[in-house]
Coordinates of C-alpha atoms in Angstrom, one line a residue:
Chain A
M297 CA 40.6 14.6 44.6
R298 CA 38.6 15.4 41.6
L299 CA 39.9 12.3 39.4
P300 CA 39.3 9.5 42.1
R301 CA 36.2 10.9 42.9
Q302 CA 34.9 10.8 39.1
F303 CA 36.7 7.5 39.0
A304 CA 34.7 6.4 42.1
L305 CA 31.5 7.5 40.8
A306 CA 32.2 6.2 37.3
C307 CA 32.8 2.6 39.1
S308 CA 29.5 2.8 41.2
L309 CA 27.7 4.0 38.1
C310 CA 29.5 1.0 36.2
A311 CA 28.2 -1.6 39.2
L312 CA 24.8 -0.2 39.0
A313 CA 24.2 -0.4 35.4
S314 CA 25.8 -4.1 35.7
A315 CA 23.3 -4.8 38.3
W316 CA 20.5 -3.0 36.3
L317 CA 21.4 -5.2 33.3
T318 CA 21.3 -8.2 35.1
A319 CA 18.0 -7.6 36.8
Q320 CA 16.7 -6.6 33.2
A321 CA 18.2 -9.9 31.3
P322 CA 15.0 -11.5 30.1
A323 CA 14.7 -15.0 31.3
P324 CA 15.0 -17.4 28.2
P325 CA 11.3 -17.3 27.1
K326 CA 9.6 -20.8 27.5
P327 CA 9.0 -23.1 24.3
L328 CA 6.7 -22.3 21.5
E329 CA 3.9 -24.2 20.8
V330 CA 3.8 -25.5 17.0
V331 CA 0.1 -25.8 15.9
R332 CA 0.0 -27.2 12.4
L333 CA -3.2 -26.2 10.6
S334 CA -1.8 -27.6 7.3
A335 CA 1.5 -28.9 5.4
N336 CA 2.1 -24.9 4.8
L337 CA 0.5 -23.1 7.8
H338 CA 1.6 -23.6 11.4
V339 CA 0.8 -21.4 14.1
L340 CA 3.4 -20.6 17.3
I341 CA 1.9 -20.1 20.5
D342 CA 3.8 -19.1 23.4
P343 CA 3.1 -19.9 27.0
E344 CA 2.5 -16.5 27.9
D345 CA -0.2 -16.2 25.1
N346 CA 1.7 -13.0 23.4
G347 CA 0.3 -12.2 19.9
N348 CA 0.1 -15.7 18.0
V349 CA 2.4 -15.8 14.9
A350 CA 1.2 -17.5 11.7
V351 CA 3.9 -19.3 9.4
Y352 CA 2.7 -19.3 6.1
V353 CA 5.2 -21.3 3.7
T354 CA 5.2 -20.7 0.2
P355 CA 7.6 -22.2 -2.7
E356 CA 9.2 -18.9 -2.8
G357 CA 9.8 -17.9 1.0
V358 CA 7.9 -17.7 4.3
V359 CA 5.3 -15.1 5.2
L360 CA 4.9 -14.6 9.0
I361 CA 1.8 -12.8 10.4
D362 CA 3.0 -11.0 13.7
A363 CA 5.9 -11.1 15.5
K364 CA 5.7 -11.6 19.3
F365 CA 8.4 -9.6 21.7
E366 CA 12.0 -9.0 20.3
R367 CA 13.0 -11.8 23.1
H368 CA 11.1 -14.5 21.0
V369 CA 12.7 -14.0 18.0
P370 CA 15.5 -16.6 17.9
Q371 CA 13.1 -19.4 18.9
M372 CA 10.7 -18.0 16.1
L373 CA 13.1 -18.5 13.6
E374 CA 14.2 -21.9 15.1
A375 CA 10.6 -23.1 14.6
V376 CA 10.5 -21.7 11.1
A377 CA 13.6 -23.6 10.3
R378 CA 12.5 -26.8 11.5
I379 CA 9.1 -26.4 9.1
T380 CA 11.4 -25.2 6.0
P381 CA 14.6 -24.3 4.9
L382 CA 13.0 -20.9 2.8
P383 CA 13.9 -17.7 4.1
V384 CA 11.3 -15.4 5.6
R385 CA 10.5 -12.6 2.8
Y386 CA 7.6 -11.0 4.4
L387 CA 6.3 -10.0 7.9
L388 CA 2.6 -8.9 8.0
S389 CA 1.5 -7.2 11.4
T390 CA -2.3 -7.2 12.5
H391 CA -1.9 -3.9 14.7
H392 CA 0.8 -2.0 16.3
H393 CA 0.8 -3.5 20.1
D394 CA 4.2 -4.4 20.8
D395 CA 3.1 -8.0 22.0
H396 CA 2.3 -8.4 18.1
T397 CA 5.5 -6.2 16.7
G398 CA 7.9 -6.2 19.3
G399 CA 9.9 -8.7 17.3
N400 CA 9.6 -6.8 13.7
A401 CA 12.9 -4.9 13.8
A402 CA 15.0 -8.0 15.0
L403 CA 13.1 -9.8 12.4
R404 CA 13.7 -7.4 9.6
A405 CA 17.7 -7.0 10.6
R406 CA 18.1 -11.0 10.7
T407 CA 15.9 -11.9 7.5
G408 CA 15.6 -8.9 5.5
A409 CA 11.8 -9.5 5.4
R410 CA 9.8 -6.6 4.2
I411 CA 7.0 -5.3 6.6
L412 CA 3.4 -4.7 5.9
G413 CA 0.7 -3.6 7.8
H414 CA -2.3 -1.0 8.1
A415 CA -1.1 2.9 7.5
S416 CA -2.6 3.7 11.1
A417 CA -0.8 1.1 12.7
A418 CA 2.4 2.2 11.0
R419 CA 1.6 5.9 11.9
L420 CA 0.9 4.9 15.7
M421 CA 4.4 3.3 15.9
R422 CA 6.1 6.0 14.1
E423 CA 4.7 8.7 16.9
R424 CA 5.5 6.3 19.8
T425 CA 8.9 5.5 18.2
M426 CA 8.1 1.6 18.4
P427 CA 10.9 -0.4 16.5
G428 CA 9.9 -1.9 13.0
P429 CA 6.9 0.0 11.6
P430 CA 5.5 -1.4 8.3
E431 CA 7.2 -0.3 5.3
V432 CA 4.5 -0.9 3.3
T433 CA 1.0 0.3 4.3
F434 CA -2.6 0.1 3.1
H435 CA -6.1 1.9 3.9
H436 CA -8.5 -0.8 2.8
R437 CA -7.4 -3.4 0.8
M438 CA -3.6 -5.0 -0.4
S439 CA -2.6 -8.3 -1.5
L440 CA 0.5 -9.9 -1.1
H441 CA 1.7 -12.7 -3.7
L442 CA 4.4 -15.2 -3.3
G443 CA 5.1 -18.2 -5.0
G444 CA 1.7 -18.5 -6.6
R445 CA 0.1 -18.0 -3.2
A446 CA -2.0 -15.0 -2.3
I447 CA -2.5 -13.2 1.0
E448 CA -5.3 -10.6 0.7
A449 CA -5.1 -7.7 3.9
Y450 CA -8.3 -5.9 4.9
H451 CA -9.1 -3.4 7.1
F452 CA -12.5 -3.2 8.5
G453 CA -12.6 -0.2 10.4
P454 CA -11.5 0.9 13.6
A455 CA -12.4 -1.8 16.6
H456 CA -9.1 -3.1 18.7
T457 CA -7.5 0.0 17.6
A458 CA -7.5 2.2 14.2
G459 CA -4.9 0.2 12.5
D460 CA -6.3 -3.6 12.5
A461 CA -5.7 -5.5 9.6
V462 CA -7.0 -8.9 9.1
Y463 CA -5.1 -11.4 6.8
L464 CA -6.9 -13.9 4.5
L465 CA -4.8 -17.1 3.3
R466 CA -7.1 -17.6 0.6
D467 CA -5.7 -21.0 -0.6
E468 CA -5.5 -22.3 3.3
N469 CA -9.2 -21.2 4.0
T470 CA -8.0 -19.6 6.9
A471 CA -7.6 -15.7 8.2
H472 CA -5.5 -14.2 10.9
V473 CA -8.0 -12.0 12.7
G474 CA -5.7 -10.2 15.2
D475 CA -7.1 -9.0 18.1
L476 CA -10.4 -8.6 16.7
V477 CA -11.5 -11.7 18.4
E478 CA -10.1 -12.4 21.6
L479 CA -12.3 -14.5 23.9
V480 CA -10.5 -13.3 26.8
G481 CA -11.0 -9.8 25.9
P482 CA -11.7 -7.9 23.8
Y483 CA -9.9 -4.8 24.4
I484 CA -10.7 -1.5 23.1
D485 CA -7.9 0.7 22.8
H486 CA -9.3 4.0 22.6
K487 CA -6.1 5.8 22.7
A488 CA -5.2 4.2 19.6
G489 CA -8.4 5.3 17.9
G490 CA -10.2 1.9 18.9
S491 CA -13.7 1.9 18.6
G492 CA -16.7 0.1 20.8
A493 CA -19.5 1.6 18.6
H494 CA -17.7 0.2 15.4
F495 CA -16.1 -3.1 16.9
A496 CA -18.9 -5.3 16.2
S497 CA -19.2 -4.1 12.6
A498 CA -15.7 -5.0 12.1
V499 CA -16.4 -8.6 13.2
E500 CA -19.0 -9.0 11.5
Q501 CA -17.2 -8.1 8.1
L502 CA -14.9 -11.2 9.0
F503 CA -17.8 -13.6 8.1
T504 CA -17.6 -12.0 4.4
L505 CA -14.2 -13.9 4.0
N506 CA -15.5 -17.2 4.1
A507 CA -12.7 -18.6 6.0
A508 CA -13.0 -22.1 7.6
T509 CA -10.4 -21.3 10.4
W510 CA -9.9 -18.2 12.0
I511 CA -6.4 -17.6 13.9
P512 CA -7.2 -15.0 16.7
G513 CA -4.4 -12.8 18.2
H514 CA -4.4 -14.8 21.4
G515 CA -5.5 -18.4 22.4
K516 CA -6.0 -21.4 19.8
P517 CA -7.6 -20.9 16.4
L518 CA -11.0 -21.4 16.4
T519 CA -14.3 -21.6 13.6
P520 CA -16.4 -19.2 12.7
E521 CA -19.3 -20.7 14.6
T522 CA -17.6 -19.9 17.7
G523 CA -17.1 -16.4 16.1
K524 CA -20.8 -16.0 16.0
L525 CA -21.5 -16.8 19.5
Y526 CA -18.2 -14.4 20.0
L527 CA -20.0 -11.5 18.1
A528 CA -23.5 -12.1 19.7
D529 CA -22.0 -11.8 23.4
L530 CA -19.9 -8.7 21.9
K531 CA -23.3 -6.9 20.8
T532 CA -24.8 -7.6 23.9
A533 CA -21.9 -6.2 26.1
V534 CA -21.3 -3.0 24.2
A535 CA -25.2 -2.7 24.3
R536 CA -25.2 -3.2 28.0
A537 CA -22.3 -0.8 28.6
Q538 CA -24.1 1.8 26.5
A539 CA -27.2 1.3 28.6
M540 CA -25.4 1.9 31.8
R541 CA -23.8 5.0 30.3
A542 CA -27.4 6.2 29.4
Q543 CA -28.6 5.2 32.7
G544 CA -26.1 7.6 34.5
V545 CA -23.6 5.0 35.5
K546 CA -20.5 7.1 36.3
K547 CA -17.2 6.4 34.2
E548 CA -15.2 5.5 37.1
D549 CA -17.8 3.2 38.8
A550 CA -18.3 1.2 35.4
M551 CA -15.7 -1.1 36.0
A552 CA -16.9 -2.1 39.6
Q553 CA -20.5 -2.2 38.3
W554 CA -20.0 -4.5 35.0
N555 CA -22.2 -7.6 34.9
N556 CA -21.0 -10.5 33.2
E557 CA -24.3 -12.5 33.3
G558 CA -25.0 -14.2 30.4
L559 CA -21.6 -13.5 28.4
R560 CA -19.5 -16.8 27.7
Y561 CA -17.5 -15.6 24.6
C562 CA -16.4 -12.6 25.8
C563 CA -16.4 -9.6 27.8
R564 CA -15.8 -11.0 31.0
T565 CA -12.1 -10.2 32.0
N566 CA -10.3 -7.4 33.3
I567 CA -9.1 -6.8 29.7
W568 CA -12.4 -5.8 28.8
K569 CA -13.3 -4.1 31.8
R570 CA -10.2 -1.8 31.2
S571 CA -12.0 -0.8 28.0
L572 CA -15.3 0.5 29.5
A573 CA -14.0 3.9 30.6
G574 CA -13.3 4.6 27.1
L575 CA -16.6 3.5 25.9
W576 CA -18.0 6.2 28.1
D577 CA -16.1 8.8 26.2
E578 CA -17.0 7.6 22.4
P579 CA -19.7 9.4 20.8
A580 CA -23.3 9.0 22.4
P581 CA -24.7 6.1 20.2
Chain B
M1012 CA 4.0 42.8 -32.0
R1013 CA 6.4 41.2 -34.2
H1014 CA 8.6 40.1 -31.3
R1015 CA 5.6 38.1 -29.8
T1016 CA 4.6 36.9 -32.9
F1017 CA 8.3 35.8 -33.2
T1018 CA 8.5 34.2 -29.6
S1019 CA 5.0 32.5 -30.1
R1020 CA 6.3 30.8 -33.4
F1021 CA 9.4 29.8 -31.8
A1022 CA 7.1 28.5 -29.0
A1023 CA 4.9 26.6 -31.7
A1024 CA 8.1 25.1 -33.3
R1025 CA 9.4 24.0 -29.9
C1026 CA 6.1 22.8 -29.0
A1027 CA 5.8 20.8 -32.6
A1028 CA 9.7 19.2 -31.9
A1029 CA 8.5 18.2 -28.2
L1030 CA 5.4 16.7 -29.8
L1031 CA 7.6 14.9 -32.3
A1032 CA 9.8 13.6 -29.8
A1033 CA 6.4 12.5 -27.7
A1034 CA 5.4 10.7 -31.1
G1035 CA 8.9 8.9 -30.6
L1036 CA 8.3 8.0 -27.7
Y1037 CA 4.8 6.7 -28.4
S1038 CA 6.1 4.5 -31.3
A1039 CA 8.4 3.0 -28.6
Y1040 CA 5.3 1.8 -26.9
T1041 CA 4.1 -0.5 -29.6
Q1042 CA 6.9 -1.1 -31.6
Q1043 CA 10.4 -2.1 -30.5
P1044 CA 12.8 0.4 -32.3
P1045 CA 16.6 0.1 -31.9
A1046 CA 17.4 1.2 -28.2
E1047 CA 18.4 4.9 -27.6
P1048 CA 20.8 5.7 -25.1
L1049 CA 18.7 6.8 -22.0
T1050 CA 19.2 10.3 -20.2
V1051 CA 19.0 11.5 -16.6
A1052 CA 16.8 14.6 -15.6
K1053 CA 17.1 16.0 -12.0
V1054 CA 14.2 16.9 -10.1
A1055 CA 15.9 17.1 -6.4
D1056 CA 19.0 15.6 -5.2
D1057 CA 17.0 12.4 -4.2
L1058 CA 14.5 12.2 -7.0
H1059 CA 15.2 11.5 -10.7
V1060 CA 13.8 10.7 -13.5
I1061 CA 15.3 8.3 -16.2
V1062 CA 14.2 9.4 -19.9
G1063 CA 14.2 7.3 -23.3
S1064 CA 13.0 4.3 -24.7
G1065 CA 9.6 3.3 -22.7
G1066 CA 7.9 5.2 -20.1
N1067 CA 9.6 7.8 -17.9
V1068 CA 11.5 6.1 -14.7
G1069 CA 11.2 7.8 -11.5
V1070 CA 14.3 7.3 -9.1
L1071 CA 13.9 7.7 -5.2
T1072 CA 17.1 7.3 -3.3
T1073 CA 16.8 6.8 0.4
G1074 CA 19.6 5.8 3.1
E1075 CA 18.1 2.5 3.2
G1076 CA 17.6 1.7 -0.5
V1077 CA 16.3 2.6 -3.7
I1078 CA 12.6 2.7 -5.2
L1079 CA 12.2 3.1 -9.1
I1080 CA 8.7 3.9 -10.3
D1081 CA 8.3 1.7 -13.9
D1082 CA 11.3 0.3 -15.6
K1083 CA 10.7 0.4 -19.4
F1084 CA 11.4 -2.7 -21.3
E1085 CA 13.4 -5.5 -20.3
R1086 CA 16.1 -4.6 -22.7
N1087 CA 16.6 -1.7 -20.8
V1088 CA 17.3 -3.0 -17.4
D1089 CA 21.0 -3.1 -17.6
E1090 CA 21.2 0.8 -18.7
I1091 CA 18.5 1.6 -15.8
L1092 CA 20.9 -0.4 -13.5
A1093 CA 23.8 1.6 -14.3
K1094 CA 21.8 5.2 -14.3
V1095 CA 20.8 4.3 -10.8
K1096 CA 24.3 3.2 -9.6
A1097 CA 25.6 6.6 -10.8
I1098 CA 23.0 7.8 -8.4
S1099 CA 23.1 6.0 -5.5
D1100 CA 25.2 2.9 -4.6
K1101 CA 22.0 1.8 -2.4
P1102 CA 20.3 -1.8 -3.5
I1103 CA 16.9 -1.2 -5.7
R1104 CA 14.2 -2.4 -2.7
Y1105 CA 11.0 -1.5 -4.7
V1106 CA 9.9 -1.0 -8.2
L1107 CA 6.4 0.5 -8.3
N1108 CA 4.3 0.4 -11.5
T1109 CA 2.1 3.0 -12.8
H1110 CA 0.2 0.3 -15.0
L1111 CA 0.5 -2.7 -16.9
H1112 CA 1.5 -1.8 -20.2
G1113 CA 4.9 -3.4 -21.4
D1114 CA 6.9 -0.2 -21.8
H1115 CA 6.3 0.4 -18.2
T1116 CA 6.7 -3.0 -16.7
G1117 CA 8.9 -4.9 -18.9
G1118 CA 11.9 -4.6 -16.9
N1119 CA 10.1 -6.1 -13.8
A1120 CA 11.1 -9.6 -13.9
K1121 CA 14.9 -9.0 -14.5
L1122 CA 14.8 -6.4 -12.0
A1123 CA 13.2 -8.7 -9.3
Q1124 CA 15.6 -11.3 -10.2
L1125 CA 18.7 -8.9 -10.2
T1126 CA 18.0 -7.0 -7.3
G1127 CA 15.4 -9.0 -5.1
A1128 CA 13.3 -5.7 -5.4
T1129 CA 9.7 -6.0 -4.5
L1130 CA 7.1 -5.3 -7.4
F1131 CA 4.4 -3.2 -6.5
G1132 CA 1.3 -1.8 -8.6
H1133 CA -2.4 -1.8 -8.3
E1134 CA -4.7 -4.8 -8.3
N1135 CA -6.7 -4.2 -11.3
A1136 CA -2.9 -3.9 -13.4
R1137 CA -1.7 -7.2 -12.1
A1138 CA -5.2 -8.9 -13.0
Y1139 CA -4.9 -7.9 -16.5
M1140 CA -1.1 -9.0 -16.6
V1141 CA -2.0 -12.5 -15.2
E1142 CA -5.0 -12.4 -17.7
K1143 CA -2.6 -11.1 -20.6
K1144 CA 0.1 -13.7 -19.3
M1145 CA 2.7 -11.0 -18.9
P1146 CA 5.9 -11.5 -17.0
G1147 CA 6.8 -9.8 -13.7
L1148 CA 3.8 -9.8 -11.9
Q1149 CA 3.6 -7.5 -8.6
N1150 CA 4.4 -9.0 -5.4
I1151 CA 2.2 -6.6 -3.6
T1152 CA -1.2 -4.8 -5.1
F1153 CA -3.6 -2.4 -3.2
Q1154 CA -7.3 -1.2 -3.9
N1155 CA -7.5 2.6 -3.3
R1156 CA -4.4 4.0 -1.4
A1157 CA -0.8 2.6 0.2
S1158 CA 2.1 4.1 1.0
I1159 CA 5.9 2.6 0.9
H1160 CA 8.2 4.3 3.9
L1161 CA 12.0 3.4 3.5
G1162 CA 14.9 5.3 4.6
G1163 CA 12.7 8.3 6.5
K1164 CA 11.1 8.8 3.2
T1165 CA 7.5 8.3 2.1
I1166 CA 5.7 7.6 -1.6
E1167 CA 1.8 7.7 -1.3
A1168 CA 0.3 5.4 -4.0
H1169 CA -3.1 6.8 -4.8
Y1170 CA -5.7 4.9 -7.2
F1171 CA -8.2 7.7 -8.3
G1172 CA -10.5 5.6 -11.0
R1173 CA -10.5 4.8 -14.7
S1174 CA -8.3 6.8 -17.2
H1175 CA -5.7 5.2 -19.6
T1176 CA -6.4 1.8 -17.9
N1177 CA -8.7 0.8 -14.7
G1178 CA -5.4 0.2 -13.0
D1179 CA -3.4 3.7 -13.3
V1180 CA -1.6 4.6 -10.3
V1181 CA -0.3 8.2 -9.2
Y1182 CA 2.9 7.9 -7.1
Y1183 CA 3.1 11.2 -4.8
F1184 CA 6.6 12.3 -3.2
P1185 CA 5.0 14.5 -0.5
A1186 CA 8.5 16.0 0.5
H1187 CA 9.1 17.0 -3.4
K1188 CA 5.4 18.0 -3.8
A1189 CA 5.8 16.0 -7.1
A1190 CA 4.0 13.0 -8.5
H1191 CA 4.7 10.2 -11.1
F1192 CA 1.4 10.1 -13.0
G1193 CA 2.3 7.4 -15.4
D1194 CA 0.2 7.4 -18.9
M1195 CA -2.8 9.4 -16.9
F1196 CA -0.6 12.1 -18.3
A1197 CA 1.5 11.4 -21.5
V1198 CA 2.3 14.4 -23.3
G1199 CA 0.4 14.6 -26.7
G1200 CA -2.0 11.7 -25.6
P1201 CA -3.9 10.2 -24.1
Y1202 CA -4.1 6.9 -25.3
I1203 CA -7.5 5.2 -23.9
D1204 CA -6.8 1.4 -23.7
A1205 CA -10.4 0.1 -23.5
S1206 CA -8.8 -3.5 -23.5
S1207 CA -7.3 -2.9 -20.4
G1208 CA -10.4 -1.2 -18.6
G1209 CA -9.5 2.3 -19.8
N1210 CA -12.1 4.9 -20.1
G1211 CA -12.3 8.1 -21.7
R1212 CA -15.3 9.6 -20.3
D1213 CA -13.9 8.8 -16.6
F1214 CA -10.6 10.2 -17.8
P1215 CA -11.0 13.9 -16.9
Q1216 CA -12.3 13.5 -13.7
T1217 CA -9.9 10.9 -12.8
I1218 CA -7.2 13.7 -13.6
G1219 CA -9.2 16.1 -11.5
K1220 CA -9.1 13.9 -8.4
A1221 CA -5.2 13.6 -8.8
L1222 CA -5.1 17.6 -9.2
A1223 CA -6.4 17.7 -5.5
L1224 CA -2.6 16.5 -4.5
D1225 CA -0.6 19.0 -3.0
I1226 CA 1.7 19.2 -5.8
Q1227 CA 4.0 21.6 -7.8
T1228 CA 6.0 19.2 -10.0
V1229 CA 4.4 16.6 -12.5
I1230 CA 6.5 13.4 -13.9
P1231 CA 4.5 12.2 -16.9
G1232 CA 4.4 8.6 -18.2
H1233 CA 6.0 9.7 -21.5
G1234 CA 7.4 13.3 -22.7
G1235 CA 8.5 16.1 -20.3
P1236 CA 9.9 14.8 -18.1
I1237 CA 9.7 17.4 -15.4
L1238 CA 6.2 19.7 -15.7
K1239 CA 4.2 21.8 -13.6
K1240 CA 0.7 21.0 -12.3
A1241 CA -0.3 23.6 -14.6
D1242 CA 0.7 21.5 -17.5
L1243 CA -1.6 18.9 -16.3
A1244 CA -4.3 21.1 -15.9
T1245 CA -3.9 22.2 -19.4
F1246 CA -3.9 18.6 -20.5
K1247 CA -7.1 18.0 -18.7
S1248 CA -9.1 20.8 -20.0
E1249 CA -7.8 20.0 -23.5
L1250 CA -9.0 16.6 -23.1
E1251 CA -12.5 17.8 -22.1
N1252 CA -12.6 20.1 -24.8
A1253 CA -11.6 17.2 -27.3
E1254 CA -14.2 14.9 -25.8
A1255 CA -17.0 17.7 -26.0
Q1256 CA -16.3 17.9 -29.6
I1257 CA -16.3 14.3 -30.1
G1258 CA -19.6 14.0 -28.2
K1259 CA -21.3 16.6 -30.6
L1260 CA -20.4 15.2 -33.3
V1261 CA -21.6 11.5 -32.3
R1262 CA -24.9 13.3 -31.3
E1263 CA -24.9 14.8 -35.1
G1264 CA -24.6 11.3 -36.2
K1265 CA -21.4 11.3 -37.6
A1266 CA -19.6 8.1 -38.4
K1267 CA -16.6 6.6 -36.7
D1268 CA -14.3 7.3 -39.3
Q1269 CA -15.7 10.5 -40.0
I1270 CA -14.7 12.4 -36.9
K1271 CA -11.0 12.7 -37.0
P1272 CA -10.4 15.4 -39.6
L1273 CA -13.4 17.2 -38.1
L1274 CA -11.6 17.5 -34.6
N1275 CA -10.2 21.2 -33.9
T1276 CA -7.4 20.5 -31.6
S1277 CA -4.2 21.6 -33.4
S1278 CA -3.9 24.8 -30.9
F1279 CA -3.9 22.3 -27.9
T1280 CA 0.0 22.3 -26.1
M1281 CA -0.5 19.1 -24.0
C1282 CA -3.3 16.6 -25.5
C1283 CA -4.4 14.9 -28.7
Q1284 CA -1.4 15.3 -30.8
T1285 CA 0.1 11.9 -31.5
G1286 CA -0.9 8.6 -33.1
L1287 CA -2.0 7.3 -29.9
W1288 CA -4.5 9.7 -29.4
D1289 CA -5.6 9.0 -33.0
R1290 CA -6.4 5.5 -32.0
S1291 CA -8.3 7.1 -29.1
I1292 CA -11.0 8.8 -31.0
P1293 CA -12.6 5.7 -32.1
V1294 CA -12.7 4.4 -28.6
L1295 CA -14.3 7.7 -27.5
W1296 CA -17.1 7.4 -30.3
D1297 CA -17.7 4.1 -29.1
E1298 CA -18.5 5.6 -25.6
F1299 CA -20.4 8.6 -26.6
S1300 CA -22.6 6.4 -28.7
K1301 CA -23.7 4.2 -25.7

C-alpha cells in the first residue's frame, strides 16, 4: 500500500508541478524598440516600459547600462549583436530594482561582464538575495575606462532609492539618469532608503553634468530643458505633500486627497501616489 | 641586564638587516636590478603576499577568481603568475593598484592581456599615469571609497588623502582584519613623491585616518611583509617626530642641504632610514619653507 500511495502522490505532484511550470513559463517578450542616439549609443526600450538599457559601443567592447528582466536577456543580446560583433564587457546598474537588474546574473553568465553599481544598491540586492549584485561598487564617484572612452558614475544622495547611480557618457554628451527622472512617477522607495526630502536635490545635481541628452529609467530620452520642467513640478509636489502633512492630513488619506493641479511633468500617477505614505514617515522638513 | 643589552643589540642588528633589505627593495624602485627570485608569505589560507623585486603583491583567492593588489614590474609577471597558480587554480579577475609607480603597476598591461583581469585604482593615480604616458592604465577608478565583491569575499578600497602621492589606496580585507597600505607604509621610508601629488605634511594625518580601520595585520608596500597595526602607528609617530625636527630646523633658518646630518632619526625602527627617505628631506624642507 505504501509504495503505490507514494507513487500516486509523486505522480500528482509531478502533474501539478508541470501545470504550474506551464502557467509560469513566460510568454516570449515583445520585440525591443532600438533607439539610435549615435553610432556608438543605442537605447533598448521594451513595450512594457521596463528599465531602459543603454548600449554603448567602444573599440574594446560593449558597456550596458541596466538589464531589464532575465526574460529579456536573449533579445537584448540579439539587439547588441545586430549593432556590433564586440563582446559585452561591463554592465552598470542604476539601482537595485528588478526591472533594471533582473537580467544581471544571466548577462554575466552569458558574457562574463563585470557588474558595477552603487554600494547601497549592492547591499540591498544582497540583503534581498536578488541575483547578480554588482561586483564593483562605489560611494560617490567612479569611472570606467574602456577603449579610450570614459563613463563616469555619480551618486547624488538618496532619492528614488539609497543606491541610485547616474552614468555620464562624456564623449556622447549623454547621461543615463535611471529612475531619478520618471515623468510617469517618480516613485520614492522608502523601504530601500529613498528620500522625498532629498529627491529634488539629487535631480538638481544632474544639471551639473552638462549632458545634452538624458536617458531616463523609463520612457523616451529627453533634454535637460524637459528635466527643468520635471524638477519644478517635483519641487511643487513635494512641497504640496509636506503642506498636506503639516495641515494634519492623515497618512492613509494622503493618496485619496492628492491634488494633481498644475502638475504636468511628474507626480500625477499612482506610481507617485504610492510614495505619499512614505513621505509622511520622513523626518518633518 | 647583560642579557637585556644583548637582546636589544641583537634586535638592533636584526633591525639593521631588515633596513638593509628594505634599502635593497628601494633601489629596485628606481633602478632595475637583476631579478631576484620571488617568495610567498602567508597571512591566511586565502590571503598571501608575494615578496621580492618591486612592491609587495597581495593575493586574495576566492571561489570565483583571484584578486591581486599591485603587480611589481613587467618582468615579474611570469613569476607572479606561477606563484598565484601554486596557490589557486582560479583565474585572476582583478588587479588593484595602490598607486601609480612602476614597481607597483609595471605588470598591469601584461597581466590584463594574459588574464583579461580588470585593472582598478584611484582616479588621481590614473590621471598621473596618463600624464606620464605609463602603460597599463586602470579600467576602473574611484574617488573616495569603493568595494570589490568576488566569490562571497570583499575588499574595500579607501582613499584617505595625500601621502606618498595624491592617489594612494588602502585595500582593506575586513574578514582578515588586514590591509595592504602600498607605499603609504614603506618600511624605512617614506618617499614623498611631490611630482605625483605627494605631501609630507598631510602624510601622518592620512595614516591616522587609515588607522581608524579595524585592522590587526598590516601589509606594507615594501618591507615586512606581514606587520602589525602597532608597527604602522610607530611609523606614523616617527614620521611626525622627524617632520617636527625638520620644521624646527627650517624655522631656525637652516639651508636645505644642511638639515640631513642634523636630524636625529637613528633610533627609529620603522621610519626615516633609507635613501628614498633622504630624498624626502628636501621635499619636506620645501613644504615647511612655504
